[in-house]
Amino acid sequence: MKPFTYERADSAKAAAAAIAANPNAKFIAGGTNLLDLMKLQIETPAHLIDVNHLGLDKVEKTRDGGMRIGALVRNTDLAADRTVRRDYAVLSRALVSGASGQLRNKATTAGNLLQRTRCPYFYDTTKPCNKRQPGSGCAAIGGYSRSLAVIGVSDQCIATHPSDMAVAMRVLDATVETVNPDGAKRMIPIADFHRLPGTTPNIETSLQPGEFITGVTLPKPIGGMQIYRKVRDRASYAFATISIATVLQPDGSGRFAFGGVAHKPWRVEAADARASQGAAAVATAAFAGANPTAQNAFKVPLVQRTLAAVFTEAKA
Amino acid sequence: MHANDPLDVTRRSLIAGGVATAAVASTPLGAQDAPALAQRAPAATLPVSLKINGKTRKIDVDPRTTLLDALREHLDLTGTKKGCDHGQCGACTVIVEGRRINSCLTLAVMHDGDSVTTIEGLGQPGNLHPMQAAFVTHDGYQCGYCTPGQICSAVATLAEIKDGIPSHVTADLAAGIAPTEDEIRERMSGNICRCAAYSNIVTAIRDVAGERA
Ligand SMILES: Cc1cc2nc3c(=O)[nH]c(=O)nc-3n(C[C@H](O)[C@H](O)[C@H](O)COP(=O)(O)OP(=O)(O)OC[C@H]3O[C@@H](n4cnc5c(N)ncnc54)[C@H](O)[C@@H]3O)c2cc1C
Ligand code: SF4
Ligand code: FES
Ligand code: FES
């Protein structure tokens, strides 16, 4: 790791002020992604602002019947929360399918949303990567791309967003709550939070420099049959090859978000609209315009078959 | 061979790390502010107080020091092992404020004031923790390198089951959870054993849970 200085912030305001004073600073929450990347010198902050002691570790009901999740709530605690288990089961299921028990004990809600891609070339500092070093090229295009994106890709980057939690939050229409260094607050619908790579794969979210996530809100529960299905190379402790978060209602309507396929959790209105027509119709609509590589083209039929299994599970 | 696989960063990162150490002058692609970095002086050390295995210990560390390195290099607690140093193997598992974590992916300075339990604190020869004794009884190891992490993780796993924290294999999110073989295997997946002592590890943990296999 490159040398850095360290401070513990004692309020969200202090954290925002600290980042405003130091543009080379980064917030550190669980540290499970940031420190990994700092050890590899992919991230090289000059200053770390520890945000673990801001009291943002509560899960609360909101006035409109929804729920507010503090940015520092650990993945374990969110998955185990009684209300989440009962009313937002797809979120609980997505969380426990990610990482390991040890990692989930540290990983936070905000950190999980902001974790960076697992593209092998992003991790390999001897290879060109537009995300790590803008303008250097993309070693994944034409390289080893089995694990990478099949839709929403650009000729600059075909990376995926690796989070399971974010896919469930997308299907639940979550909103990310932030505060800027100048104190201004924002509510960002999760649909607009993660970006497609386009010509700037280094810019992964709609956050402004220094913008701090204070929490995530969920609308009031929508019931239905909630399922998270993750397909991976090992039965446990592996990132998703593909994943599906769904809420299916008794009247045949439904919502679908897909992980492991794009630079953001992938959800398409036209696919939701076809819920009553079954897996093939939904998958076809969701993956219209897919642009996979030869190595990851298998993901498109895999999504459809997995979705068929999800429909079967929902009827059981 | 890709970072998508939690187990598989090692070769690649070892190469990257090796290159960076061997050729100090060469900067990895992506460290855009290279000149500024080169001039960056090592940060001043910071005082950290940890309550380790019941005793308060004070150290001064470079902020880069992980909790794992603080334990091993500064506090002579070498029971906790370094396997991958990237959160992928579980060898470094310790219990902090009652919860198991990977000590390689957290900084010592982030734990100022925290209570830490390591394998040395669970029990000692002659006074073994029941989980340590069960690993011996059931031969839950071969080389023993992963074992301190396995045992810390196992103790915390049983506590998590007792607390009703669900896992990926928990069928009913609303019901209580039993320490079944499936539950234990899933919850222990963050601890890799290169000797593949898994079946005996599971037997040892179930024995402690009172579910004699
Ligand atoms: C071996 C391994 C396997 C894994 N497997 C999976 C998996 O299967 N599925 C999965 O989803 N994830 C997986 N993960 C990733 C894990 O979920 C993330 O590392 C974790 O969620 C990151 O959260 P954190 O709090 O530790 O983030 P940190 O590392 O602390 O931070 C990550 C980023 O977020 C920024 N940040 C943190 N908090 C805030 C805030 N409040 N406001 C603004 N910025 C902030 C930091 O500056 C940093 O850039 C795995 C990780 C490892 C190491
Ligand atoms: S796919 Fe994106 S992250 Fe991977 S090498 Fe190309 S630019 Fe980098
Ligand atoms: S040393 Fe492998 S997980 Fe920490
Ligand atoms: S006993 Fe050798 S690695 Fe587990």
XYZ file of C-alpha atoms and ligand atoms in Angstrom:
598
model
C 0.000 0.000 0.000
C 1.077 3.556 -0.673
C 1.414 5.672 2.469
C -1.691 7.537 3.600
C -2.860 9.495 6.588
C -5.919 8.449 8.566
C -8.691 10.130 10.488
C -11.886 8.995 12.182
C -14.861 11.190 11.355
C -17.404 11.675 14.129
C -20.289 13.049 12.042
C -21.457 12.897 8.416
C -20.829 16.626 8.290
C -17.242 16.200 9.488
C -16.716 13.438 6.927
C -17.981 15.704 4.148
C -15.794 18.584 5.328
C -12.758 16.293 5.503
C -13.229 15.133 1.941
C -13.770 18.696 0.724
C -10.431 19.658 2.264
C -8.608 16.744 0.664
C -9.495 15.692 -2.885
C -7.102 12.692 -2.706
C -9.009 11.320 0.261
C -11.395 8.359 0.320
C -14.006 7.210 2.785
C -13.380 3.827 4.321
C -16.291 1.749 5.641
C -15.835 -2.044 5.931
C -12.635 -1.710 3.948
C -13.153 -5.118 2.312
C -12.996 -3.746 -1.213
C -10.942 -0.590 -0.748
C -8.060 -2.200 1.174
C -7.938 -5.106 -1.282
C -7.503 -2.578 -4.108
C -5.045 -0.449 -2.126
C -2.814 -3.461 -1.561
C -2.668 -3.889 -5.327
C -2.143 -0.134 -5.814
C -5.252 0.073 -7.951
C -6.601 2.558 -5.425
C -4.032 4.992 -4.006
C -5.756 7.470 -1.683
C -3.465 9.841 0.234
C -5.890 10.100 3.138
C -8.553 7.814 4.596
C -11.643 9.074 6.380
C -13.041 6.329 8.605
C -16.836 6.629 8.555
C -17.588 3.692 10.848
C -18.485 5.810 13.852
C -21.211 8.088 12.497
C -24.207 6.273 13.950
C -25.426 5.384 10.452
C -25.885 1.751 11.415
C -29.642 1.608 11.950
C -32.503 0.063 9.993
C -35.682 2.077 10.579
C -39.256 2.282 9.319
C -40.036 5.358 7.248
C -43.219 7.435 7.573
C -44.590 6.156 4.262
C -44.362 2.559 5.472
C -41.027 1.837 3.809
C -37.619 1.365 5.324
C -34.423 3.362 5.716
C -31.121 1.486 5.847
C -28.154 3.407 7.252
C -25.098 3.471 4.985
C -23.002 1.664 7.580
C -25.429 -1.185 8.296
C -23.428 -4.391 7.834
C -24.553 -6.877 5.204
C -25.047 -9.514 7.950
C -27.291 -7.237 9.991
C -29.362 -6.170 7.005
C -29.888 -9.776 5.904
C -30.893 -10.767 9.444
C -33.188 -7.821 10.119
C -36.662 -9.177 10.924
C -38.540 -6.715 8.747
C -36.203 -7.269 5.814
C -36.603 -11.035 6.125
C -40.384 -10.732 6.187
C -41.106 -7.873 3.781
C -38.044 -7.655 1.519
C -36.969 -11.302 1.420
C -35.276 -10.907 -1.971
C -32.824 -8.486 -0.342
C -32.057 -10.853 2.516
C -31.530 -13.697 0.034
C -29.255 -11.630 -2.208
C -27.117 -10.558 0.749
C -26.556 -14.053 2.128
C -25.597 -15.313 -1.325
C -22.671 -12.863 -1.421
C -19.089 -13.229 -0.178
C -18.498 -15.101 3.138
C -19.756 -14.818 6.701
C -16.590 -12.955 7.705
C -16.856 -10.479 4.813
C -20.575 -9.847 5.330
C -19.846 -8.980 8.972
C -17.684 -6.086 7.749
C -19.212 -5.117 4.394
C -21.544 -2.127 4.572
C -24.579 -1.061 2.570
C -22.802 1.890 0.920
C -19.542 0.016 0.397
C -21.376 -2.866 -1.244
C -23.070 -0.495 -3.719
C -19.696 1.086 -4.506
C -17.595 -2.075 -4.767
C -15.636 -2.142 -7.999
C -15.670 -4.644 -10.825
C -14.006 -8.064 -10.684
C -12.834 -7.855 -14.288
C -9.507 -9.776 -14.250
C -7.710 -7.055 -16.201
C -8.882 -4.317 -13.849
C -6.971 -6.246 -11.179
C -3.884 -6.803 -13.318
C -1.878 -3.576 -13.258
C 0.381 -4.813 -16.067
C -2.566 -4.771 -18.525
C -4.389 -1.904 -20.227
C -7.728 -1.033 -18.645
C -9.826 2.049 -19.403
C -11.496 1.837 -16.039
C -8.233 1.800 -14.077
C -6.337 4.089 -16.430
C -8.587 6.031 -18.821
C -7.366 5.861 -22.406
C -5.074 2.857 -21.940
C -7.391 0.437 -23.756
C -9.391 -2.597 -22.717
C -7.584 -5.920 -22.410
C -10.857 -7.768 -21.822
C -12.215 -7.094 -25.303
C -10.639 -9.908 -27.266
C -9.212 -11.315 -24.034
C -10.563 -13.564 -21.308
C -14.163 -12.385 -21.038
C -16.153 -15.354 -19.742
C -17.209 -13.544 -16.570
C -17.930 -10.163 -18.163
C -20.949 -8.236 -19.421
C -23.271 -9.199 -22.247
C -25.448 -6.098 -22.461
C -25.036 -2.343 -22.076
C -21.373 -2.733 -23.010
C -19.255 -0.209 -24.932
C -16.149 -0.522 -27.056
C -14.245 0.911 -24.070
C -15.323 -1.515 -21.336
C -17.316 -4.725 -20.859
C -17.033 -5.016 -17.074
C -19.874 -6.062 -14.777
C -20.931 -4.683 -11.424
C -20.337 -7.597 -9.037
C -22.821 -6.837 -6.247
C -25.657 -9.206 -5.343
C -27.275 -6.750 -2.924
C -27.586 -4.041 -5.576
C -29.561 -6.363 -7.872
C -32.169 -6.918 -5.155
C -32.255 -3.195 -4.389
C -32.865 -2.515 -8.071
C -35.857 -4.853 -8.178
C -37.198 -3.191 -5.017
C -36.822 0.350 -6.483
C -34.515 1.558 -3.729
C -33.296 5.155 -3.454
C -29.764 6.167 -2.448
C -29.598 9.062 0.005
C -26.495 11.264 -0.099
C -24.954 14.456 1.192
C -22.475 16.589 -0.737
C -19.401 18.252 0.780
C -21.375 21.545 0.739
C -24.110 19.911 2.828
C -26.670 19.583 -0.012
C -28.716 16.373 0.188
C -29.842 14.246 -2.767
C -32.081 11.248 -3.309
C -30.901 9.136 -6.250
C -33.180 6.394 -7.606
C -31.110 3.217 -7.836
C -31.926 3.013 -11.561
C -29.849 6.186 -12.020
C -27.147 5.362 -9.481
C -24.887 2.993 -11.428
C -23.892 4.018 -14.956
C -23.146 2.169 -18.155
C -19.476 2.305 -19.199
C -19.888 4.359 -22.394
C -16.737 6.356 -23.058
C -16.006 6.904 -19.351
C -15.881 3.472 -17.684
C -13.850 5.054 -14.874
C -17.003 6.933 -13.784
C -19.176 4.202 -12.324
C -21.939 6.027 -10.492
C -23.774 9.334 -10.574
C -22.090 10.435 -7.319
C -20.216 13.738 -7.422
C -16.632 13.843 -6.119
C -16.773 13.683 -2.330
C -20.497 12.910 -2.211
C -21.236 10.763 0.830
C -23.922 8.068 1.012
C -25.916 8.356 4.233
C -28.412 5.578 3.557
C -30.701 3.677 1.238
C -34.485 3.818 1.410
C -36.940 1.175 0.264
C -40.565 1.915 -0.675
C -43.283 0.235 1.323
C -43.374 -3.552 0.952
C -44.939 -4.901 -2.227
C -45.445 -8.492 -1.071
C -45.407 -11.141 -3.768
C -43.152 -14.148 -4.127
C -39.594 -12.846 -3.752
C -36.717 -14.901 -5.121
C -32.988 -14.346 -5.618
C -31.337 -17.014 -7.748
C -27.563 -16.904 -8.201
C -25.662 -19.118 -10.628
C -21.936 -19.407 -9.956
C -18.948 -21.646 -10.506
C -18.945 -22.865 -6.891
C -21.896 -23.533 -4.587
C -20.732 -20.843 -2.159
C -18.251 -17.964 -1.839
C -18.101 -17.029 -5.511
C -19.309 -14.027 -7.464
C -22.356 -14.442 -9.675
C -21.941 -15.740 -13.196
C -25.487 -14.501 -13.560
C -28.153 -13.769 -10.980
C -31.850 -12.935 -10.982
C -33.834 -10.952 -8.432
C -37.570 -11.171 -8.879
C -40.858 -10.287 -7.250
C -43.783 -12.212 -8.757
C -47.357 -11.298 -7.824
C -50.342 -13.651 -7.635
C -51.992 -11.762 -10.537
C -49.097 -12.768 -12.824
C -47.347 -9.400 -12.869
C -43.715 -9.221 -11.851
C -40.361 -7.463 -11.792
C -36.950 -8.757 -12.771
C -33.418 -7.492 -12.226
C -30.345 -9.321 -13.465
C -26.820 -9.420 -12.023
C -23.515 -10.486 -13.572
C -24.616 -9.341 -17.014
C -23.981 -5.588 -17.149
C -22.125 -2.622 -15.663
C -25.167 -2.074 -13.450
C -28.026 -4.187 -12.124
C -30.000 -4.806 -15.327
C -33.740 -4.152 -15.404
C -35.934 -3.428 -18.428
C -39.527 -2.170 -18.240
C -40.549 -4.083 -21.356
C -39.391 -7.307 -19.685
C -41.385 -6.609 -16.513
C -44.430 -5.975 -18.723
C -44.186 -9.526 -20.076
C -44.109 -11.263 -16.695
C -47.340 -13.129 -17.340
C -45.958 -14.545 -20.608
C -43.232 -16.579 -18.886
C -39.471 -16.921 -18.861
C -38.719 -16.878 -22.590
C -40.742 -13.714 -23.206
C -39.215 -11.916 -20.229
C -35.644 -12.936 -21.058
C -36.032 -12.017 -24.728
C -37.277 -8.548 -23.821
C -34.637 -8.039 -21.125
C -31.757 -9.066 -23.369
C -32.858 -7.501 -26.658
C -29.726 -5.882 -28.069
C -27.336 -8.081 -26.092
C -23.791 -7.911 -27.398
C -21.868 -10.755 -25.772
C -18.376 -12.026 -26.603
C -17.770 -15.536 -27.913
C -16.693 -16.546 -24.392
C -19.701 -15.220 -22.512
C -22.489 -15.719 -25.071
C -23.613 -18.663 -22.900
C -24.924 -16.185 -20.339
C -27.911 -15.200 -22.481
C -29.488 -18.685 -22.678
C -28.348 -19.313 -19.092
C -30.422 -16.355 -17.930
C -33.469 -17.673 -19.744
C -33.135 -21.182 -18.294
C -32.509 -19.831 -14.813
C -35.559 -17.629 -15.150
C -37.617 -20.679 -16.124
C -36.404 -22.354 -12.919
C -37.385 -19.247 -10.953
C -40.924 -19.313 -12.419
C -41.205 -22.982 -11.505
C -39.996 -22.276 -7.966
C -42.525 -19.452 -7.613
C -45.389 -21.770 -8.577
C -44.278 -24.575 -6.247
C -7.366 -17.517 -13.322
C -9.485 -14.457 -12.808
C -10.311 -12.162 -9.949
C -13.944 -13.139 -10.243
C -12.981 -16.193 -8.291
C -12.300 -15.295 -4.667
C -9.677 -18.009 -4.431
C -7.793 -17.101 -7.482
C -6.282 -13.677 -7.042
C -3.122 -15.079 -5.549
C -0.985 -15.812 -8.576
C -1.858 -12.604 -10.327
C -1.472 -10.410 -7.280
C 1.746 -12.092 -6.274
C 3.153 -11.230 -9.670
C 1.871 -7.661 -9.492
C 3.200 -7.316 -5.936
C 6.505 -8.874 -6.902
C 6.979 -6.520 -9.802
C 6.166 -3.518 -7.661
C 8.677 -4.524 -4.998
C 11.457 -5.597 -7.312
C 11.349 -2.524 -9.510
C 10.563 0.356 -7.222
C 10.950 2.858 -10.042
C 8.266 1.314 -12.247
C 4.767 2.455 -11.494
C 1.811 0.167 -12.102
C -0.595 1.323 -14.766
C -3.341 3.145 -12.968
C -1.394 4.888 -10.277
C -2.003 8.151 -12.101
C -0.486 10.434 -9.538
C 2.868 8.655 -9.697
C 5.167 11.600 -8.958
C 3.084 12.664 -5.996
C 3.130 9.078 -4.749
C 6.855 8.737 -5.067
C 7.283 11.780 -2.852
C 4.727 10.641 -0.342
C 6.575 10.140 2.907
C 5.567 7.255 5.126
C 2.804 8.539 7.362
C 3.543 9.106 11.004
C 2.603 6.225 13.258
C -0.622 6.343 15.213
C -1.292 4.969 18.689
C -3.758 2.082 18.865
C -5.138 0.433 21.946
C -6.630 -3.035 21.534
C -8.204 -5.281 24.112
C -6.726 -8.564 22.948
C -7.823 -11.795 24.583
C -8.883 -9.787 27.620
C -5.710 -7.725 27.993
C -5.253 -4.133 26.868
C -2.272 -3.764 24.538
C -1.004 -0.460 23.181
C 1.004 -0.171 19.968
C 2.144 2.544 17.580
C 1.596 1.601 13.956
C 1.917 2.941 10.446
C -1.715 3.469 9.336
C -1.139 0.864 6.594
C -0.772 -1.901 9.177
C -3.593 -4.402 8.890
C -5.058 -5.890 12.040
C -3.472 -9.176 10.907
C 0.021 -7.670 10.690
C -0.488 -5.866 13.993
C -1.268 -9.193 15.669
C 1.568 -11.105 14.065
C 4.331 -8.517 13.734
C 3.649 -6.131 16.609
C 2.000 -8.285 19.263
C 3.720 -11.645 18.706
C 0.382 -13.388 18.321
C 1.374 -15.613 15.419
C -1.469 -18.075 15.859
C -3.499 -16.042 13.377
C -2.255 -16.935 9.901
C -1.785 -15.035 6.647
C -2.890 -17.032 3.630
C -3.972 -14.815 0.757
C -3.975 -11.347 2.418
C -7.041 -10.526 0.224
C -10.095 -11.833 2.071
C -10.227 -15.007 0.031
C -9.081 -17.815 2.340
C -10.152 -17.130 5.940
C -6.794 -18.097 7.516
C -6.704 -14.691 9.223
C -10.156 -14.965 10.825
C -10.390 -13.437 14.302
C -13.331 -12.364 16.434
C -13.676 -8.594 16.877
C -16.377 -7.206 19.141
C -17.985 -10.635 19.061
C -18.006 -11.082 15.289
C -15.686 -13.012 13.002
C -13.881 -10.941 10.385
C -10.908 -11.272 8.027
C -8.118 -9.455 9.871
C -6.204 -8.999 6.586
C -8.845 -6.640 5.157
C -9.061 -4.194 8.006
C -6.627 -1.658 9.453
C -5.405 -1.810 13.037
C -6.138 1.921 13.416
C -9.792 1.243 12.594
C -10.017 -0.933 15.698
C -8.700 1.433 18.349
C -10.599 0.512 21.519
C -12.019 -2.771 20.150
C -11.933 -6.223 21.778
C -10.224 -8.891 19.719
C -10.232 -12.647 20.349
C -7.601 -14.722 18.581
C -6.953 -18.459 18.657
C -4.579 -17.868 21.607
C -7.442 -16.312 23.546
C -9.912 -19.127 22.914
C -7.786 -21.630 24.785
C -4.300 -22.872 25.491
C -2.745 -26.354 25.728
C -4.159 -27.917 28.874
C -7.145 -25.580 28.784
C -8.581 -25.964 25.304
C -11.773 -24.344 24.098
C -14.346 -27.066 23.303
C -13.963 -26.242 19.597
C -10.187 -26.665 19.766
C -10.646 -29.986 21.580
C -13.184 -31.161 18.999
C -10.805 -30.385 16.123
C -8.189 -32.545 17.871
C -10.660 -35.350 18.591
C -12.005 -35.451 15.045
C -8.741 -34.769 13.258
C -10.095 -31.566 11.718
C -6.820 -30.646 10.047
C -3.760 -32.002 8.350
C -1.015 -29.367 8.036
C -2.828 -27.091 10.491
C -2.224 -23.803 8.677
C -5.883 -22.960 8.158
C -6.872 -24.303 11.584
C -6.740 -21.171 13.790
C -8.954 -19.378 11.271
C -11.257 -22.393 10.974
C -11.667 -22.597 14.748
C -12.334 -18.865 15.251
C -14.788 -19.000 12.365
C -16.467 -22.135 13.740
C -16.981 -20.611 17.196
C -18.574 -17.542 15.592
C -20.620 -19.678 13.194
C -22.369 -21.473 16.055
C -23.078 -18.113 17.695
C -24.545 -16.803 14.425
C -26.820 -19.834 14.149
C -27.931 -19.340 17.754
C -28.644 -15.677 17.007
C -30.874 -16.694 14.112
C -28.774 -15.042 11.406
C -29.884 -16.652 8.125
C -27.556 -18.187 5.547
C -27.833 -18.967 1.860
C -29.137 -22.476 2.646
C -31.653 -21.477 5.321
C -34.947 -22.695 3.847
C -37.339 -20.555 5.865
C -36.291 -17.003 6.711
C -38.915 -16.832 9.457
C -38.061 -20.053 11.312
C -35.282 -20.971 13.744
C -32.058 -22.422 12.381
C -30.494 -25.779 13.283
C -26.747 -26.468 13.029
C -27.190 -28.996 10.221
C -24.351 -30.181 8.026
C -25.630 -27.983 5.156
C -25.776 -24.894 7.350
C -22.274 -25.464 8.693
C -20.746 -26.120 5.276
C -22.337 -22.990 3.807
C -21.375 -20.769 6.743
C -17.799 -22.079 6.802
C -17.260 -21.519 3.057
C -15.114 -18.463 3.806
C -12.460 -20.754 5.302
C -10.496 -22.670 2.717
C -8.514 -25.764 3.693
C -5.782 -26.655 1.226
C -5.535 -30.103 2.848
C -9.292 -30.560 2.356
C -9.985 -31.626 5.933
C -13.535 -30.385 5.412
C -15.503 -33.454 6.412
C -13.699 -33.766 9.737
C -14.019 -30.018 10.323
C -17.784 -30.270 9.856
C -17.925 -33.271 12.210
C -15.976 -31.360 14.882
C -18.272 -28.338 14.642
C -21.426 -30.454 14.773
C -20.059 -32.246 17.787
C -19.626 -28.949 19.651
C -23.112 -27.911 18.555
C -24.427 -31.044 20.248
C -25.379 -32.648 16.933
C -23.132 -35.672 17.108
C -22.563 -36.797 13.545
C -13.185 -12.740 -1.529
C -14.362 -11.845 -1.728
C -15.552 -12.355 -2.231
C -16.652 -11.531 -2.422
N -17.805 -12.046 -2.930
C -18.870 -11.237 -3.154
C -20.079 -11.729 -3.708
O -20.207 -12.927 -3.996
N -21.097 -10.860 -3.913
C -20.996 -9.542 -3.597
O -21.955 -8.810 -3.802
N -19.864 -9.041 -3.089
C -18.813 -9.857 -2.849
N -17.654 -9.332 -2.337
C -17.527 -7.884 -2.208
C -18.022 -7.326 -0.895
O -19.419 -7.413 -0.870
C -17.565 -5.865 -0.858
O -16.171 -5.860 -0.676
C -18.218 -5.072 0.255
O -19.613 -5.058 0.112
C -17.689 -3.646 0.265
O -18.209 -2.964 1.394
P -17.230 -2.233 2.424
O -18.076 -1.561 3.432
O -16.197 -3.145 2.924
O -16.604 -1.155 1.427
P -15.206 -0.367 1.486
O -14.134 -1.247 0.981
O -15.024 0.274 2.812
O -15.521 0.784 0.430
C -15.778 0.535 -0.933
C -15.876 1.885 -1.644
O -17.002 2.606 -1.196
C -16.633 3.897 -0.721
N -17.548 4.194 0.388
C -17.775 3.401 1.469
N -18.767 3.937 2.230
C -19.147 5.086 1.610
C -20.158 6.062 1.901
N -20.961 5.956 2.978
N -20.299 7.087 1.029
C -19.510 7.195 -0.069
N -18.544 6.307 -0.371
C -18.379 5.256 0.446
C -15.177 3.769 -0.345
O -14.512 5.016 -0.440
C -14.675 2.782 -1.384
O -14.377 3.449 -2.568
C -16.555 -10.149 -2.110
C -15.366 -9.639 -1.595
C -14.268 -10.458 -1.404
C -13.007 -9.886 -0.859
S -13.660 -4.541 -19.317
Fe -13.489 -2.554 -18.286
S -12.536 -3.106 -16.339
Fe -12.113 -4.819 -17.751
S -10.157 -4.332 -18.806
Fe -11.788 -3.520 -20.078
S -11.901 -1.390 -19.362
Fe -10.862 -2.495 -17.738
S -5.287 -14.002 4.801
Fe -6.704 -14.974 3.432
S -8.583 -14.087 4.078
Fe -7.140 -12.962 5.217
S -5.196 -28.329 7.486
Fe -3.818 -27.801 5.897
S -4.848 -26.098 5.014
Fe -6.343 -26.874 6.315
